[in-house]
Coordinates of N, CA and C in Angstrom, one line a residue:
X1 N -30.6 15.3 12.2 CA -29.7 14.4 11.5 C -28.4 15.2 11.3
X2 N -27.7 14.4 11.6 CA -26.3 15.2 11.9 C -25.2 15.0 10.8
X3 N -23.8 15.7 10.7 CA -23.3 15.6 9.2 C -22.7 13.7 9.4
X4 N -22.2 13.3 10.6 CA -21.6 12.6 11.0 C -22.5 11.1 10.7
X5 N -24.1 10.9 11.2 CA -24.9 10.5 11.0 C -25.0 9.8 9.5
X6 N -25.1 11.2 8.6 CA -25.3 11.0 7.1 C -24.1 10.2 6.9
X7 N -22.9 10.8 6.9 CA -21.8 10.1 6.3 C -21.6 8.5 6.7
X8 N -22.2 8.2 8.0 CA -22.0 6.5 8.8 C -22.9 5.9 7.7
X9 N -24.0 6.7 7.7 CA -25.0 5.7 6.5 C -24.3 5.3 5.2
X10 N -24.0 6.8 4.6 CA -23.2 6.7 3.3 C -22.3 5.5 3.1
X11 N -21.3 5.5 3.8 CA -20.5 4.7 4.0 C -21.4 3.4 4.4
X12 N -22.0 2.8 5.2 CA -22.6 1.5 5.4 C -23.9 1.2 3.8
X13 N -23.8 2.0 3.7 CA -24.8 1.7 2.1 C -23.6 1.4 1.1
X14 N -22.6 1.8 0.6 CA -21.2 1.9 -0.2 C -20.7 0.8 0.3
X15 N -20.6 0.6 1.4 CA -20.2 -1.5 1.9 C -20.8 -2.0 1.8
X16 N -22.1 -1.8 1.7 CA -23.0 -3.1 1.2 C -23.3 -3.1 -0.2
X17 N -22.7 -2.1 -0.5 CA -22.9 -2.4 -2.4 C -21.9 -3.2 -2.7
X18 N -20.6 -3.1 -2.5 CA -19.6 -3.9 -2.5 C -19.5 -5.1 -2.0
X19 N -20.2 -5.7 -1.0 CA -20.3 -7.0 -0.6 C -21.1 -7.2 -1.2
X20 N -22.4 -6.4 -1.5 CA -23.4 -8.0 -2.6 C -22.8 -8.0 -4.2
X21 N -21.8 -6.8 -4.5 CA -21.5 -6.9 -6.1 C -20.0 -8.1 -6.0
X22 N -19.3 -8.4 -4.8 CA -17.9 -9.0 -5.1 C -18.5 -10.1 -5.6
X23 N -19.6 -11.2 -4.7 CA -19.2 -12.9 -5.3 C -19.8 -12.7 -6.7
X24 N -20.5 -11.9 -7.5 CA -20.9 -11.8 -8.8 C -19.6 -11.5 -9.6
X25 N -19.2 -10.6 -9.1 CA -17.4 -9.8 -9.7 C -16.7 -10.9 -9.8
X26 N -16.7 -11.4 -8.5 CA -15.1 -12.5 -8.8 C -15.8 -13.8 -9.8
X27 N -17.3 -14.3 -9.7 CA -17.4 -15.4 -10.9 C -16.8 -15.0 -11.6
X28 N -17.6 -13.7 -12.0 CA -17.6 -13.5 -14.0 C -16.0 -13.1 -14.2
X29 N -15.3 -12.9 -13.1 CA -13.7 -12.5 -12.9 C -12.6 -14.3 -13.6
X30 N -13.8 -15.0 -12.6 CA -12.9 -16.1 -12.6 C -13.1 -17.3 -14.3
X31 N -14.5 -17.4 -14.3 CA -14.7 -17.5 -15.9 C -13.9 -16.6 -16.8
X32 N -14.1 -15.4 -16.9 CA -13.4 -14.9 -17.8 C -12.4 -15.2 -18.2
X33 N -11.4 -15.8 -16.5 CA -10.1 -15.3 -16.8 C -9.9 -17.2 -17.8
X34 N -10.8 -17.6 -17.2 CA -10.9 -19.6 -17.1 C -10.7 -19.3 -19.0
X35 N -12.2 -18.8 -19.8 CA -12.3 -19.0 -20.8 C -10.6 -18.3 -21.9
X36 N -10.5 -17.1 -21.1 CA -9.4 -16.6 -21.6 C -8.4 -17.4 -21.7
X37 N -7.8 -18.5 -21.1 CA -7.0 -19.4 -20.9 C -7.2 -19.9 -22.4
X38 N -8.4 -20.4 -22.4 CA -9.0 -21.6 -22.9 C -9.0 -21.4 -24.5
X39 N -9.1 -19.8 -24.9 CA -9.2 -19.3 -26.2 C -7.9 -19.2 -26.2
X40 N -7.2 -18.6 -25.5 CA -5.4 -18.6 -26.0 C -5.0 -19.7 -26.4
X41 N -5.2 -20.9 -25.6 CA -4.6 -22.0 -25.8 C -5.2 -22.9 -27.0
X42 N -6.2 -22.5 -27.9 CA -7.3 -22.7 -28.4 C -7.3 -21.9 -30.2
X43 N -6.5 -20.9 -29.5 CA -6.4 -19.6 -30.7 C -8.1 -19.3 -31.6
X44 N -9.1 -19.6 -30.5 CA -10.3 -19.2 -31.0 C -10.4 -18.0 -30.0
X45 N -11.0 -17.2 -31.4 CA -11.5 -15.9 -30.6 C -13.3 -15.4 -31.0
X46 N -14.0 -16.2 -30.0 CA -15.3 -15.5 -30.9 C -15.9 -14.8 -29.4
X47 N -16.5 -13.9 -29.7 CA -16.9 -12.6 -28.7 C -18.3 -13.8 -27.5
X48 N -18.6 -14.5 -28.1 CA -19.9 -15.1 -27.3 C -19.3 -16.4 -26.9
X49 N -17.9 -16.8 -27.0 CA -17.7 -18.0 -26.1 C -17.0 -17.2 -24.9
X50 N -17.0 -15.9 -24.7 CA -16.7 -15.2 -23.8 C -17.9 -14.6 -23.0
X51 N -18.9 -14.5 -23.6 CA -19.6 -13.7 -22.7 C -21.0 -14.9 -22.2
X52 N -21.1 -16.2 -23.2 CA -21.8 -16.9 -22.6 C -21.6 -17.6 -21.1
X53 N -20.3 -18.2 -20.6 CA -19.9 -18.3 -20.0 C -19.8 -17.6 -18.6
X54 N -19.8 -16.3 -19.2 CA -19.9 -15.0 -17.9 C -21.6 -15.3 -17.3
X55 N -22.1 -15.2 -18.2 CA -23.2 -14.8 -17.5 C -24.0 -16.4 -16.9
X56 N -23.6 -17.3 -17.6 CA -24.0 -18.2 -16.6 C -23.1 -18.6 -15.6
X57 N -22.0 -18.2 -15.1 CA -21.2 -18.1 -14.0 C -22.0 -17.4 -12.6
X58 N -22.3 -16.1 -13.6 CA -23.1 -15.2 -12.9 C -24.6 -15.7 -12.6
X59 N -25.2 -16.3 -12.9 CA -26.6 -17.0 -13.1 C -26.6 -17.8 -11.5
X60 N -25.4 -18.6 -12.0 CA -25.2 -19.7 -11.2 C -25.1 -19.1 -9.8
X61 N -24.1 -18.1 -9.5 CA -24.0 -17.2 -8.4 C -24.9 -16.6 -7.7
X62 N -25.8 -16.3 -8.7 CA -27.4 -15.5 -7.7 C -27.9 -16.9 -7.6
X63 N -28.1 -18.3 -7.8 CA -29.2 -19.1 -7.8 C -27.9 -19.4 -6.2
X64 N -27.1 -19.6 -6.6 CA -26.5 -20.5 -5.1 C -26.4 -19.1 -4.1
X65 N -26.0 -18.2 -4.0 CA -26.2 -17.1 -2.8 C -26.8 -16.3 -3.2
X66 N -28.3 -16.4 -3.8 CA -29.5 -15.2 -4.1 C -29.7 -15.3 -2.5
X67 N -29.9 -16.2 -1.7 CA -30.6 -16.1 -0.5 C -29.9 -15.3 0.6
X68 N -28.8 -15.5 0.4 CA -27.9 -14.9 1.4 C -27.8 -13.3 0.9
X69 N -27.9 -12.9 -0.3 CA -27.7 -11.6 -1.0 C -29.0 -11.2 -0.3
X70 N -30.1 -11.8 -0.1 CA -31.4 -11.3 0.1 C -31.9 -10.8 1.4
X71 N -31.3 -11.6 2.4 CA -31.0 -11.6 3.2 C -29.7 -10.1 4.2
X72 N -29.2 -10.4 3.3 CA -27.8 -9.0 3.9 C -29.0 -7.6 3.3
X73 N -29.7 -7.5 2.2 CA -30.6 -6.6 1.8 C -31.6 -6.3 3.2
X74 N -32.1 -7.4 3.1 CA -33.4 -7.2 4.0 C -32.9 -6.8 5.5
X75 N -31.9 -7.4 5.8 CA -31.7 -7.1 7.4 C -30.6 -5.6 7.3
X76 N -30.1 -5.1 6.2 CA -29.9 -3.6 6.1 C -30.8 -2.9 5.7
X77 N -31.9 -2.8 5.3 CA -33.3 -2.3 5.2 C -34.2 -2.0 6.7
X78 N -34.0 -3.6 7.1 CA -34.9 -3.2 8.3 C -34.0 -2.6 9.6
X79 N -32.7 -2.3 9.5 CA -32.1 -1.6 10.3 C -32.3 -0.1 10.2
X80 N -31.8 0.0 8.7 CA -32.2 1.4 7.9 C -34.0 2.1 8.6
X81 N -34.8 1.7 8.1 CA -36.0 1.9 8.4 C -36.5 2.1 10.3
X82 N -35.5 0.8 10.8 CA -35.5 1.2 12.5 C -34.7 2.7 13.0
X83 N -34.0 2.9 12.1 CA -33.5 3.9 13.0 C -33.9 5.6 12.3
X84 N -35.0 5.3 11.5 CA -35.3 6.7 11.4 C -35.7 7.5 12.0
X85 N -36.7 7.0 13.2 CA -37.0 7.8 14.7 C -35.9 8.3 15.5
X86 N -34.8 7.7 14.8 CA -33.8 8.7 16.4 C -32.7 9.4 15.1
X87 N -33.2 9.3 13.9 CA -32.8 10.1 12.8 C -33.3 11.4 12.6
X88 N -34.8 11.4 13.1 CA -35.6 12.6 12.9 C -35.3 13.3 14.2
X89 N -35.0 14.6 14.5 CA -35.2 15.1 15.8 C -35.6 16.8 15.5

């Protein structure tokens, strides 16, 4: 296993953390910013009309691309796991 090797992995694991964390980031990004509107314009401020919201944005996000998130996992896993034989030498 070579230094070059490790770092390609590193880096392809660090991109796939970032692709399955953005469409969860940008809901709870985009609610946030939605309810934040909503309470300024509103002049209510209670801590759980903010975070209710987030998290079923985020709910909603895994139920409509859990399969696809599952999917980018599994077919980087079984790539990961294919190429340990020409990893070991």
């Amino acid at each position: 296993m070579t230094p070059e090797s490790v770092m390609t992995q590193g880096r392809e694991a660090i991109e796939l953390a970032l692709l399955l964390a953005a469409p969860l980031l940008l809901a709870s990004l985009v609610v946030g910013v939605l309810v934040g509107l909503f309470q300024a314009a509103t002049q209510i401020n209670e801590v759980t009309l903010s975070f209710i919201p987030k998290l079923l944005g985020t709910l909603l996000m895994l139920v409509l691309g859990g399969h696809w998130l599952l999917r980018v996992i599994i077919t980087f896993t079984q790539d990961l796991i294919g190429e340990i034989p020409g990893l070991i030498r």
